[in-house]
Coordinates of C-alpha atoms in Angstrom, one line a residue:
M231 CA 1.5 -29.3 61.3
T232 CA -1.0 -31.4 63.3
S233 CA -3.6 -33.5 61.5
T234 CA -6.3 -30.9 62.4
T235 CA -5.8 -27.2 62.3
T236 CA -9.4 -26.0 63.1
P237 CA -11.7 -26.5 66.1
T238 CA -14.2 -29.3 65.8
A239 CA -17.3 -28.1 64.1
P240 CA -20.7 -28.3 65.9
T241 CA -22.3 -31.7 65.7
V242 CA -25.5 -32.2 63.9
P243 CA -28.6 -32.9 66.2
T244 CA -29.9 -36.4 66.0
T245 CA -33.3 -38.1 66.6
P246 CA -34.1 -41.5 67.9
A247 CA -35.5 -42.5 64.6
A248 CA -32.3 -41.7 62.8
P249 CA -29.3 -42.7 64.8
L250 CA -25.9 -42.0 63.6
T251 CA -24.2 -44.7 61.8
P252 CA -20.4 -45.1 61.7
A253 CA -20.4 -43.8 58.1
S254 CA -22.2 -40.6 59.1
P255 CA -20.0 -37.5 59.5
A256 CA -19.8 -35.8 62.9
I257 CA -19.7 -32.4 61.3
P258 CA -21.7 -30.7 58.5
S259 CA -20.7 -31.9 55.1
A260 CA -17.7 -30.0 53.7
P261 CA -17.7 -29.0 50.1
P262 CA -16.4 -31.6 47.8
A263 CA -12.6 -31.6 47.4
P264 CA -11.3 -30.5 44.1
P265 CA -10.0 -33.2 41.8
S266 CA -6.4 -34.1 42.3
P267 CA -4.3 -32.1 40.0
T268 CA -2.0 -33.6 37.4
P269 CA 1.7 -33.5 38.2
T270 CA 2.3 -30.6 35.9
A271 CA -0.6 -28.4 37.0
P272 CA 0.1 -26.4 40.2
A273 CA -2.8 -26.2 42.6
A274 CA -4.5 -22.9 43.1
W275 CA -3.5 -20.9 46.2
A276 CA -7.1 -20.8 47.5
D277 CA -7.3 -24.6 47.4
L278 CA -4.1 -24.9 49.4
V279 CA -5.4 -22.4 52.0
S280 CA -8.7 -24.3 52.3
A281 CA -6.8 -27.6 52.8
A282 CA -4.6 -26.1 55.5
L283 CA -7.5 -24.6 57.4
L284 CA -9.6 -27.7 57.4
G285 CA -6.7 -30.1 58.0
T286 CA -5.3 -32.8 55.9
E287 CA -7.5 -35.5 57.6
R288 CA -10.7 -33.6 56.7
R289 CA -9.6 -32.3 53.3
T290 CA -7.4 -34.1 51.0
P291 CA -4.8 -31.6 49.9
P292 CA -4.8 -30.8 46.2
V293 CA -1.2 -31.8 45.7
V294 CA 0.7 -34.9 44.6
V295 CA 2.0 -36.9 47.5
R296 CA 5.3 -38.5 46.8
S297 CA 6.2 -42.0 48.0
G298 CA 7.1 -42.0 51.7
Q299 CA 5.8 -38.4 52.2
G300 CA 2.9 -37.4 54.3
A301 CA -0.1 -35.4 53.1
A302 CA 0.8 -32.5 55.5
A303 CA 4.4 -32.4 54.2
A304 CA 3.3 -32.4 50.6
L305 CA 0.9 -29.5 51.3
L306 CA 3.7 -27.5 52.9
D307 CA 6.0 -28.1 50.0
A308 CA 3.3 -27.0 47.5
A309 CA 2.6 -23.9 49.6
A310 CA 6.2 -23.0 49.7
V311 CA 6.6 -23.3 45.9
S312 CA 3.4 -21.3 45.4
T313 CA 4.6 -18.6 47.8
V314 CA 7.8 -18.1 45.8
R315 CA 5.7 -17.9 42.6
R316 CA 3.5 -15.3 44.1
R317 CA 6.4 -13.2 45.3
A318 CA 8.0 -13.4 41.9
A319 CA 4.8 -12.5 40.2
L320 CA 5.1 -15.6 38.1
R321 CA 1.9 -17.3 36.9
P322 CA 1.8 -21.1 37.6
A323 CA 2.4 -23.0 34.4
P324 CA 3.6 -26.4 33.4
A325 CA 7.4 -26.7 33.2
G326 CA 8.7 -25.9 29.8
E327 CA 11.1 -27.9 27.8
R328 CA 14.7 -27.5 28.9
P329 CA 16.5 -25.3 26.3
A330 CA 19.4 -26.7 24.3
P331 CA 22.9 -25.9 25.6
A332 CA 24.4 -22.6 24.5
P333 CA 26.6 -22.9 21.4
A334 CA 30.4 -22.7 21.8
D335 CA 32.3 -19.5 21.1
P336 CA 35.8 -20.4 20.1
R337 CA 37.2 -16.9 20.3
P338 CA 39.7 -16.1 23.0
S339 CA 38.6 -14.7 26.3
L340 CA 39.4 -11.2 27.5
P341 CA 42.5 -10.6 29.6
P342 CA 41.6 -10.2 33.3
A343 CA 42.2 -6.4 33.3
A344 CA 40.1 -5.9 30.3
R345 CA 37.3 -8.1 31.8
R346 CA 37.3 -5.9 34.9
R347 CA 37.3 -2.8 32.7
L348 CA 34.2 -4.0 30.8
S349 CA 32.4 -4.7 34.1
L350 CA 33.1 -1.1 35.2
L351 CA 32.0 0.4 31.9
L352 CA 28.7 -1.5 32.0
A353 CA 28.1 -0.6 35.6
D354 CA 28.6 3.1 34.9
R355 CA 26.6 3.3 31.7
G356 CA 23.7 5.1 33.4
G357 CA 25.8 8.3 33.9
S358 CA 25.9 10.6 36.8
G359 CA 23.1 12.8 35.6
G360 CA 24.6 15.9 37.0
S361 CA 25.2 19.1 35.1
R362 CA 28.8 19.5 36.2
R363 CA 31.0 16.5 35.4
G364 CA 34.1 17.5 37.4
T365 CA 37.4 15.9 36.3
A366 CA 36.3 12.3 36.1
P367 CA 36.2 10.7 32.6
D368 CA 32.8 9.9 31.2
L369 CA 32.8 6.2 31.0
T370 CA 29.5 6.1 29.2
E371 CA 31.1 7.7 26.1
L372 CA 34.1 5.4 26.3
L373 CA 32.0 2.2 26.1
P374 CA 31.5 2.3 22.3
Q375 CA 35.3 2.7 21.7
W376 CA 36.1 -0.2 24.1
L377 CA 33.6 -2.5 22.4
A378 CA 34.9 -1.7 19.0
A379 CA 38.5 -2.2 20.0
A380 CA 37.8 -5.6 21.7
G381 CA 35.9 -6.7 18.6
E382 CA 38.7 -5.8 16.3
L383 CA 41.1 -7.9 18.4
G384 CA 38.8 -10.9 18.2
Y385 CA 37.8 -11.4 21.8
R386 CA 34.6 -12.7 23.1
A387 CA 32.6 -11.2 26.0
P388 CA 32.7 -13.0 29.4
E389 CA 29.6 -15.2 29.9
A390 CA 28.8 -13.5 33.2
L391 CA 28.6 -10.1 31.6
L392 CA 26.3 -11.1 28.7
P393 CA 23.1 -10.0 30.4
A394 CA 24.5 -6.6 31.2
L395 CA 25.9 -6.3 27.7
L396 CA 22.5 -7.1 26.2
D397 CA 20.8 -4.6 28.5
A398 CA 23.2 -1.9 27.4
A399 CA 22.6 -2.7 23.7
R400 CA 18.9 -2.6 24.2
A401 CA 19.1 0.8 25.8
R402 CA 21.5 2.3 23.2
T403 CA 21.1 1.5 19.6
D404 CA 24.5 2.9 18.8
L405 CA 26.0 0.1 20.8
R406 CA 24.2 -2.8 19.2
L407 CA 26.4 -3.6 16.3
A408 CA 29.6 -3.7 18.4
A409 CA 28.0 -5.2 21.5
L410 CA 26.3 -8.1 19.6
A411 CA 29.5 -8.8 17.7
L412 CA 31.5 -9.1 20.9
A413 CA 28.7 -11.1 22.6
G414 CA 28.7 -13.7 19.8
P415 CA 26.3 -16.6 19.4
R416 CA 25.7 -17.0 23.1
A417 CA 24.0 -13.6 23.2
L418 CA 21.5 -14.9 20.5
W419 CA 20.9 -18.0 22.6
L420 CA 20.1 -15.8 25.6
A421 CA 17.9 -13.5 23.5
R422 CA 15.6 -16.4 22.6
L423 CA 14.9 -16.8 26.3
N424 CA 14.1 -13.2 27.2
D425 CA 11.6 -11.1 25.2
E426 CA 13.5 -7.9 26.2
W427 CA 16.4 -9.0 24.1
K428 CA 14.5 -10.0 21.0
F429 CA 16.1 -7.1 19.2
A430 CA 19.3 -9.2 18.9
L431 CA 17.5 -11.7 16.7
R432 CA 16.5 -9.1 14.1
G433 CA 20.0 -8.9 12.7
T434 CA 22.3 -5.9 12.8
G435 CA 23.5 -5.7 9.2
G436 CA 27.1 -6.4 10.2
T437 CA 27.5 -9.9 8.8
T438 CA 27.2 -11.7 5.5
E439 CA 26.0 -14.9 7.0
L440 CA 22.4 -15.7 6.3
P441 CA 20.1 -15.8 9.4
V442 CA 18.7 -19.2 8.3
G443 CA 21.8 -20.7 6.8
D444 CA 22.5 -21.8 3.2
D445 CA 19.4 -23.9 2.7
P446 CA 17.4 -22.4 -0.3
G447 CA 14.2 -23.8 1.1
G448 CA 14.8 -22.1 4.5
V449 CA 15.7 -18.8 2.8
R450 CA 12.5 -18.9 0.8
Q451 CA 10.3 -19.9 3.8
Q452 CA 11.9 -17.1 5.9
W453 CA 11.3 -14.6 3.2
E454 CA 7.6 -15.6 2.8
E455 CA 6.7 -16.2 6.4
G456 CA 9.1 -14.1 8.5
L457 CA 8.5 -10.9 10.3
F458 CA 9.4 -7.7 8.4
A459 CA 12.6 -7.1 10.4
E460 CA 13.6 -10.7 9.8
R461 CA 13.0 -10.3 6.0
V462 CA 15.0 -7.0 5.9
A463 CA 17.9 -8.8 7.6
L464 CA 17.6 -11.7 5.3
L465 CA 17.6 -9.5 2.2
T466 CA 20.6 -7.5 3.4
A467 CA 22.7 -10.6 4.1
L468 CA 21.7 -12.2 0.8
R469 CA 22.6 -9.0 -1.1
R470 CA 26.0 -8.9 0.5
R471 CA 26.7 -12.5 -0.5
D472 CA 25.0 -12.6 -3.9
P473 CA 23.5 -9.3 -5.1
Q474 CA 21.6 -10.9 -8.0
A475 CA 20.1 -13.7 -5.8
G476 CA 18.9 -11.0 -3.4
L477 CA 17.4 -9.0 -6.2
A478 CA 15.7 -12.1 -7.6
L479 CA 14.2 -12.9 -4.1
L480 CA 12.8 -9.4 -3.8
A481 CA 11.4 -9.4 -7.3
S482 CA 9.6 -12.7 -6.7
T483 CA 7.2 -11.0 -4.2
W484 CA 7.5 -7.4 -5.2
P485 CA 3.9 -6.9 -6.6
T486 CA 2.3 -8.2 -3.5
E487 CA 4.3 -6.2 -0.9
R488 CA 2.9 -3.2 0.9
A489 CA 4.0 0.3 -0.2
E490 CA 5.9 1.0 3.0
D491 CA 7.6 -2.4 2.8
R492 CA 8.6 -1.9 -0.8
L493 CA 10.2 1.4 0.1
M494 CA 12.3 -0.2 2.9
F495 CA 13.3 -3.2 0.7
L496 CA 14.3 -0.8 -2.1
D497 CA 16.4 1.2 0.2
S498 CA 18.4 -2.0 1.1
L499 CA 19.6 -2.1 -2.5
R500 CA 21.9 0.9 -2.0
E501 CA 24.7 -1.3 -0.9
D502 CA 26.4 -3.2 -3.8
L503 CA 24.2 -1.3 -6.3
S504 CA 25.3 -2.0 -9.8
A505 CA 24.2 -1.7 -13.4
A506 CA 22.6 -5.2 -13.1
D507 CA 19.9 -3.6 -10.9
E508 CA 18.9 -1.0 -13.5
P509 CA 16.1 -3.1 -15.1
F510 CA 14.4 -3.7 -11.8
L511 CA 14.7 0.0 -10.8
E512 CA 13.4 1.2 -14.1
Q513 CA 10.2 -0.9 -13.5
A514 CA 10.0 0.7 -10.0
L515 CA 9.8 4.1 -11.6
S516 CA 6.2 3.2 -12.6
D517 CA 5.3 2.1 -9.0
R518 CA 2.0 3.3 -7.6
S519 CA 3.7 4.8 -4.6
R520 CA 5.4 8.2 -5.1
N521 CA 8.0 7.5 -2.4
V522 CA 9.0 4.3 -4.1
R523 CA 9.3 6.1 -7.4
T524 CA 11.5 8.8 -5.9
T525 CA 13.8 6.3 -4.2
A526 CA 14.1 4.3 -7.4
A527 CA 15.0 7.5 -9.3
E528 CA 17.6 8.4 -6.7
L529 CA 19.3 5.0 -6.9
L530 CA 19.3 5.1 -10.7
S531 CA 20.9 8.6 -10.7
T532 CA 23.9 7.2 -8.7
L533 CA 24.6 4.9 -11.7
P534 CA 26.2 7.3 -14.2
G535 CA 25.6 5.0 -17.1
S536 CA 21.9 4.5 -16.5
A537 CA 19.2 5.5 -18.9
L538 CA 17.6 7.8 -16.3
A539 CA 20.9 9.6 -15.8
A540 CA 21.1 10.2 -19.5
R541 CA 17.6 11.5 -19.6
M542 CA 18.2 13.9 -16.7
A543 CA 21.5 15.1 -18.2
Q544 CA 19.7 15.9 -21.4
R545 CA 17.1 18.0 -19.6
A546 CA 19.7 19.8 -17.4
H547 CA 22.0 20.6 -20.2
T548 CA 19.1 22.2 -22.1
C549 CA 18.6 24.5 -19.1
I550 CA 22.3 25.3 -18.3
G551 CA 25.2 26.2 -20.5
L552 CA 27.8 28.8 -21.3
D553 CA 26.6 32.4 -21.7
R554 CA 28.0 33.5 -25.0
T555 CA 26.4 36.9 -25.0
A556 CA 28.5 38.4 -22.2
G557 CA 32.1 39.6 -22.7
A558 CA 33.5 37.3 -20.0
P559 CA 32.6 33.6 -19.8
G560 CA 29.7 32.8 -17.6
I561 CA 26.8 30.4 -17.0
A562 CA 23.4 31.0 -18.4
V563 CA 20.4 29.4 -16.7
E564 CA 16.9 28.9 -18.0
A565 CA 14.9 26.9 -15.5
P566 CA 12.2 24.5 -16.9
H567 CA 8.8 26.0 -17.4
E568 CA 6.8 22.8 -16.6
C569 CA 7.2 19.5 -14.9
D570 CA 5.9 17.1 -17.5
A571 CA 4.9 13.4 -17.1
G572 CA 8.3 12.2 -18.1
M573 CA 10.0 14.3 -15.5
Q574 CA 7.6 13.1 -12.8
R575 CA 8.2 9.5 -13.8
D576 CA 11.9 10.0 -13.4
G577 CA 11.5 11.2 -9.8
V578 CA 11.0 15.0 -10.2
A579 CA 8.5 16.1 -7.5
P580 CA 6.2 18.6 -9.1
K581 CA 5.1 20.4 -6.0
P582 CA 7.8 22.5 -4.2
P583 CA 8.0 22.9 -0.4
S584 CA 6.6 26.0 1.2
G585 CA 8.5 29.2 0.3
R586 CA 10.3 27.6 -2.8
G587 CA 9.6 28.6 -6.4
E588 CA 8.4 25.9 -8.8
R589 CA 11.0 26.5 -11.5
S590 CA 14.0 26.6 -9.1
W591 CA 12.7 23.5 -7.4
W592 CA 12.5 21.6 -10.7
L593 CA 15.9 22.8 -11.8
G594 CA 17.6 21.7 -8.6
Q595 CA 16.2 18.2 -9.0
L596 CA 17.4 17.9 -12.6
V597 CA 20.9 19.1 -11.8
E598 CA 21.1 16.8 -8.7
A599 CA 20.4 13.7 -10.8
T600 CA 22.7 14.7 -13.7
P601 CA 26.1 12.9 -13.9
L602 CA 28.8 15.5 -12.9
D603 CA 31.3 14.2 -15.4
G604 CA 29.1 15.3 -18.2
W605 CA 29.5 19.0 -17.4
R606 CA 33.1 19.1 -18.6
A607 CA 32.0 18.7 -22.2
R608 CA 29.1 21.1 -21.7
F609 CA 31.5 23.9 -20.6
G610 CA 34.1 23.5 -23.2
G611 CA 36.5 21.0 -21.4
R612 CA 36.7 23.0 -18.2
D613 CA 37.3 21.0 -15.0
A614 CA 35.2 21.1 -11.8
S615 CA 37.1 24.0 -10.2
A616 CA 36.9 26.1 -13.4
I617 CA 33.2 25.5 -13.8
V618 CA 32.5 26.3 -10.2
A619 CA 34.5 29.6 -10.5
L620 CA 32.4 30.8 -13.5
P621 CA 29.9 33.6 -12.7
V622 CA 26.2 32.6 -12.9
G623 CA 23.7 34.9 -14.3
D624 CA 20.3 36.1 -13.0
D625 CA 21.1 35.2 -9.3
W626 CA 21.0 31.4 -10.0
R627 CA 24.4 30.8 -8.4
T628 CA 23.2 29.6 -5.0
E629 CA 20.5 27.3 -6.5
L630 CA 22.9 25.8 -9.0
H631 CA 25.8 25.3 -6.6
D632 CA 23.5 23.7 -4.0
A633 CA 22.3 21.2 -6.6
W634 CA 25.9 20.4 -7.6
C635 CA 26.7 19.9 -3.9
R636 CA 23.9 17.3 -3.6
A637 CA 25.1 15.6 -6.8
A638 CA 28.7 15.4 -5.5
V639 CA 27.5 13.7 -2.3
R640 CA 25.2 11.3 -4.1
Q641 CA 27.8 10.4 -6.7
R642 CA 30.7 10.4 -4.3
N643 CA 32.7 12.7 -6.6
A644 CA 35.8 14.0 -4.8
D645 CA 36.8 16.4 -7.5
W646 CA 33.6 18.3 -7.5
A647 CA 33.4 18.1 -3.6
R648 CA 36.9 19.6 -3.5
A649 CA 35.9 22.4 -6.0
L650 CA 32.7 23.3 -4.2
L651 CA 34.4 23.4 -0.8
G652 CA 37.2 25.7 -2.0
A653 CA 40.1 26.9 0.2
P654 CA 39.2 26.5 3.9
G655 CA 41.3 29.4 5.1
A656 CA 40.0 32.1 2.7
P657 CA 38.7 35.1 4.7
S658 CA 35.3 35.0 3.0
Q659 CA 35.1 31.2 2.8
A660 CA 32.3 30.8 5.4
A661 CA 30.0 33.2 3.7
D662 CA 31.0 32.0 0.2
V663 CA 30.4 28.3 0.7
S664 CA 27.2 28.8 2.7
P665 CA 25.5 32.0 1.5
A666 CA 22.2 33.2 2.8
G667 CA 19.3 31.0 1.6
S668 CA 21.6 28.1 0.8
S669 CA 20.7 24.5 1.7
R670 CA 24.0 22.9 1.0
D671 CA 25.6 20.8 3.7
L672 CA 29.4 21.2 4.0
T673 CA 29.6 18.2 6.4
K674 CA 28.2 15.9 3.8
L675 CA 30.6 17.3 1.2
L676 CA 33.5 16.6 3.5
T677 CA 32.5 12.9 3.7
V678 CA 33.4 12.5 0.0
L679 CA 37.0 13.5 0.6
P680 CA 39.7 11.1 1.7
D681 CA 40.3 10.9 5.4
E682 CA 43.6 12.8 5.5
E683 CA 42.4 15.5 3.3
R684 CA 39.2 15.9 5.3
A685 CA 41.2 16.3 8.5
W686 CA 43.5 18.9 6.9
W687 CA 40.5 20.9 5.5
V688 CA 38.7 21.0 8.8
A689 CA 41.9 21.9 10.7
E690 CA 42.5 24.9 8.3
F691 CA 38.8 25.9 8.6
I692 CA 39.1 25.9 12.4
A693 CA 42.3 27.9 12.3
A694 CA 40.6 30.6 10.1
H695 CA 37.1 30.6 11.5
G696 CA 37.1 29.0 14.9
L697 CA 35.0 26.2 16.4
S698 CA 31.5 27.7 16.2
D699 CA 30.8 26.3 12.7
A700 CA 33.0 23.2 12.9
F701 CA 31.3 20.9 15.4
R702 CA 29.5 18.8 12.8
M703 CA 32.6 18.8 10.6
L704 CA 34.6 17.3 13.4
G705 CA 32.1 14.5 13.8
V706 CA 32.9 13.1 10.3
C707 CA 36.7 13.1 10.7
A708 CA 38.4 9.8 11.2
V709 CA 39.4 8.8 14.7
P710 CA 41.9 9.3 16.2
W711 CA 42.2 12.8 14.8
A712 CA 45.2 13.1 12.6
E713 CA 47.5 16.1 12.8
P714 CA 47.1 18.9 12.3
L715 CA 43.4 18.5 13.2
G716 CA 44.1 17.6 16.9
G717 CA 46.4 20.6 17.3
A718 CA 43.9 22.9 15.7
V719 CA 41.1 21.9 18.0
V720 CA 43.2 22.3 21.2
D721 CA 44.6 25.6 19.9
A722 CA 41.0 26.9 19.4
L723 CA 40.0 25.7 22.9
D724 CA 43.1 27.4 24.4
I725 CA 42.2 30.6 22.6
A726 CA 38.7 30.4 24.0
R727 CA 40.1 30.0 27.5
D728 CA 42.3 33.1 27.0
A729 CA 39.3 35.0 25.9
G730 CA 37.5 34.3 29.2
S731 CA 34.6 32.3 27.8
Y732 CA 33.0 29.5 29.9
P733 CA 34.1 26.0 28.9
W734 CA 30.5 24.7 28.6
S735 CA 30.0 26.9 25.6
F736 CA 32.4 24.4 23.9
S737 CA 31.2 21.3 25.7
G738 CA 30.3 19.5 22.5
V739 CA 33.7 20.0 21.0
M740 CA 35.4 19.2 24.4
G741 CA 33.4 15.9 24.5
L742 CA 34.5 15.1 20.9
A743 CA 38.1 15.8 21.8
E744 CA 37.9 13.4 24.8
R745 CA 36.9 10.6 22.4
C746 CA 38.8 11.5 19.3
L747 CA 42.1 13.1 20.2
D748 CA 45.2 10.9 20.0
P749 CA 46.0 9.6 23.5
A750 CA 49.7 10.3 22.8
A751 CA 48.8 14.0 23.3
A752 CA 48.0 13.6 27.0
D753 CA 51.4 14.5 28.4
R754 CA 51.7 17.6 26.2
L755 CA 48.3 18.8 27.4
D756 CA 49.3 18.8 31.0
M757 CA 50.3 22.4 30.9
L758 CA 46.7 23.4 30.1
T759 CA 45.4 21.9 33.3
A760 CA 46.8 24.7 35.5
V761 CA 44.5 27.5 36.7
T762 CA 45.4 30.7 34.8
D763 CA 44.8 34.3 35.6
E764 CA 41.5 35.5 34.3
P765 CA 41.7 38.3 31.7
E766 CA 39.9 41.5 32.2
G767 CA 36.2 41.2 31.4
A768 CA 36.3 37.4 31.6
S769 CA 33.4 35.4 33.0
P770 CA 33.7 34.9 36.7
G771 CA 35.4 31.7 37.7
S772 CA 36.1 30.7 34.1
G773 CA 39.8 29.9 34.8
G774 CA 38.9 27.2 37.3
Y775 CA 36.3 25.7 35.1
W776 CA 38.7 25.6 32.2
S777 CA 41.3 23.9 34.4
E778 CA 38.7 21.3 35.4
A779 CA 37.7 20.7 31.8
F780 CA 41.3 20.2 30.6
Q781 CA 42.0 17.9 33.6
R782 CA 39.1 15.8 32.5
L783 CA 40.4 15.8 28.9
V784 CA 43.9 14.7 30.0
G785 CA 42.4 12.0 32.3
T786 CA 40.2 10.7 29.6
L787 CA 43.1 10.4 27.1
R788 CA 45.2 8.5 29.6
L789 CA 42.3 6.2 30.4
R790 CA 41.8 5.5 26.7
A791 CA 45.5 4.6 26.5
T792 CA 45.2 2.3 29.5
M793 CA 42.1 0.6 28.1
H794 CA 43.9 0.0 24.8
A795 CA 47.0 -1.4 26.7
E796 CA 44.7 -3.7 28.7
L797 CA 43.2 -5.1 25.5
T798 CA 46.4 -5.4 23.5
P799 CA 48.4 -8.6 24.0
P800 CA 52.1 -8.4 24.6
P801 CA 54.3 -8.4 21.5
T802 CA 55.2 -12.1 21.8
G803 CA 53.5 -13.3 18.6
N804 CA 51.0 -15.3 20.6
N805 CA 47.3 -15.3 20.2
P806 CA 45.2 -13.2 22.6
A807 CA 44.0 -16.3 24.3
D808 CA 47.5 -17.3 25.3
A809 CA 48.7 -13.8 26.1
A810 CA 49.2 -12.8 29.7
P811 CA 47.4 -9.7 30.8
S812 CA 49.5 -6.7 30.0
A813 CA 51.2 -5.0 32.9
G814 CA 50.1 -1.5 33.5
P815 CA 47.7 0.6 35.5
T816 CA 44.9 -1.1 37.3
D817 CA 41.2 -0.5 36.8
T818 CA 41.3 2.3 39.3
D819 CA 44.0 4.3 37.5
T820 CA 41.6 6.8 35.9
G821 CA 42.6 10.0 37.4
P822 CA 44.5 12.7 35.5
A823 CA 47.1 13.3 38.1
T824 CA 48.1 9.8 39.3
G825 CA 49.6 6.7 37.7
T826 CA 52.0 6.5 34.9
D827 CA 51.3 7.0 31.2
T828 CA 50.9 3.7 29.5
D829 CA 50.4 5.1 26.1
T830 CA 51.2 2.6 23.4
G831 CA 51.5 5.1 20.5
A832 CA 48.2 5.7 18.8
D833 CA 44.7 4.7 19.7
H834 CA 43.2 2.8 16.8
V835 CA 39.7 2.7 18.3
P836 CA 36.9 3.9 15.9
G837 CA 34.8 6.7 17.3
P838 CA 31.3 8.1 16.8
G839 CA 30.1 10.0 13.8
P840 CA 29.6 9.0 10.1
G841 CA 32.7 8.5 8.2
S842 CA 34.8 7.7 11.3
G843 CA 36.9 4.6 11.4
P844 CA 40.2 3.2 12.5
V845 CA 43.0 4.8 10.6
P846 CA 46.7 4.9 11.3
G847 CA 47.4 7.7 13.7
P848 CA 50.4 10.1 13.4
G849 CA 53.8 8.9 14.6
A850 CA 54.3 8.0 18.2
G851 CA 56.0 11.3 18.8
A852 CA 53.3 13.4 17.1
G853 CA 51.1 15.5 19.2
P854 CA 49.1 18.7 18.9
G855 CA 51.0 21.2 17.0
V856 CA 53.0 18.8 14.9
R857 CA 52.0 18.5 11.3
T858 CA 52.7 15.0 9.8
D859 CA 50.2 14.2 7.1
A860 CA 48.9 17.3 5.4
P861 CA 48.5 17.2 1.6
A862 CA 51.7 18.1 -0.3
N863 CA 50.2 21.2 -1.7
A864 CA 48.6 22.4 1.6
P865 CA 49.8 25.7 3.0
T866 CA 51.6 25.6 6.3
R867 CA 49.8 26.9 9.4
A868 CA 51.5 28.4 12.5
T869 CA 50.6 26.6 15.7
R870 CA 50.5 28.1 19.2
Q871 CA 53.9 27.7 20.9
P872 CA 52.7 26.1 24.2
L873 CA 51.6 23.0 22.4
A874 CA 54.9 22.3 20.6
P875 CA 56.6 19.1 21.8

């Protein structure tokens, strides 16, 4: 740049009486230059342009000139910096304080193959968006399993992938718990620097560590001054560490909390609920908010020894008992005729929903809150199965059994859940356990049963009634599916293929099978990938579509086995940090027809759905069609021959 960038302005006419002096300007007076900015205040773009147009000799540039630097060079430097700011849409501002270094994460790093796998999973998390998936595995659905498995093995996420991992957790709430656990303290450090990742600072409920440490003063200050999400996280962590300290903290500000906040805080008491919480919950029964009163009553009803449970039992036993007028034993029901003030205080809602009778509505709430163990004495020492088998008079059976189902779920009573579910293979079971007008939820009842028994029940139900009513049941079964559940699902899919149906009619079940079947079954499912002859009357092209679906299933199972092998250190007794990456297929070995099977036995990766979790899988040689862990008294079930080992 020259010292002058504009033509010389016209000179001002002069007169003899007023000759020009050396101090007089040769051009009209330019507007006064703006004051020199401070070193931390960037100059405005308009001021930089004005200085450049007029020239640095005629306009002092509004920049700081460093020692040994010319004014023109300083102006160019400032313009370059301002240009970058403008292109980045960044407002000029003083430089902030340099952040403290990120905390150390002492956990071992991922093996190289597993690190590349995570990079691929995060890059593909957007999905293809097409309606037809082809034979390629859906990496988006495998990401939760990979994160859970890596977390169980104690690895930390690579630093370079933390931003992508936080973005994935921000987009999918189901990933947050596992993603933040794998990301560790460095993810929280990053979240403080980016507003889009602030969700990571709210807590995920997966740790017993207090967000503010062990300082009582800091805990108290956070409770009184923190945001609502921070207070919920603080209360949850404190309850897990010291339930009574958490309750005392909540009670200290309870009268001044908003109604919606009181409801959320009260709901956080569900975990580690004990008889010591009863006095506080009894006081909450008189809360001015109906929702708070209802929640407090629900929590008290889960405590069989509570005073509320005793009051509800007395009311329910007055309405329900043995019918001694009939020849055969039965259940007589006389629903309450009014909902008095005491019932309302104990959580009974007086107004029924649309289409529901008042008396049946009140009766259902009473039975739901009554301890189930007390019905044995009421019915002459009969157990749950005998009570459920008794006939109920005056068409009250559906209403009464629905209420008992809700009580079994609330009280986690496996004996009553087992009695209400009945035999899964009975011909009339589907209509019997869910009659017309019933509101009972069999899936919730199943969550009360132990994992192995739940898997056996669902397998027998599928064998007798098919997959149409079993999708939600499959979602609550432990992963990987224990036998005979895996074999029952594949059998049912094979039967659907033989019937000529389209596979997308069972796309939900097929997706669950890809995530939940034991990877050891991949080799035994190869025979299902062939294109079969379409039966008469079948949907056009269904054979090819089924072949494609089963190829995707087999490919996904093998990919899951490969992912698990990449994460699992070799059996040398060393820590994962010292373990060499396991030999096996590379990151590109995802196809169903290439590569070798690196199955290590069973996939212990927890899957989606409530009640799911890592459980020991069947033996390494177990696959679909091999029964290994059914209850001792369970009837045997024939399995289709093609799936036998």
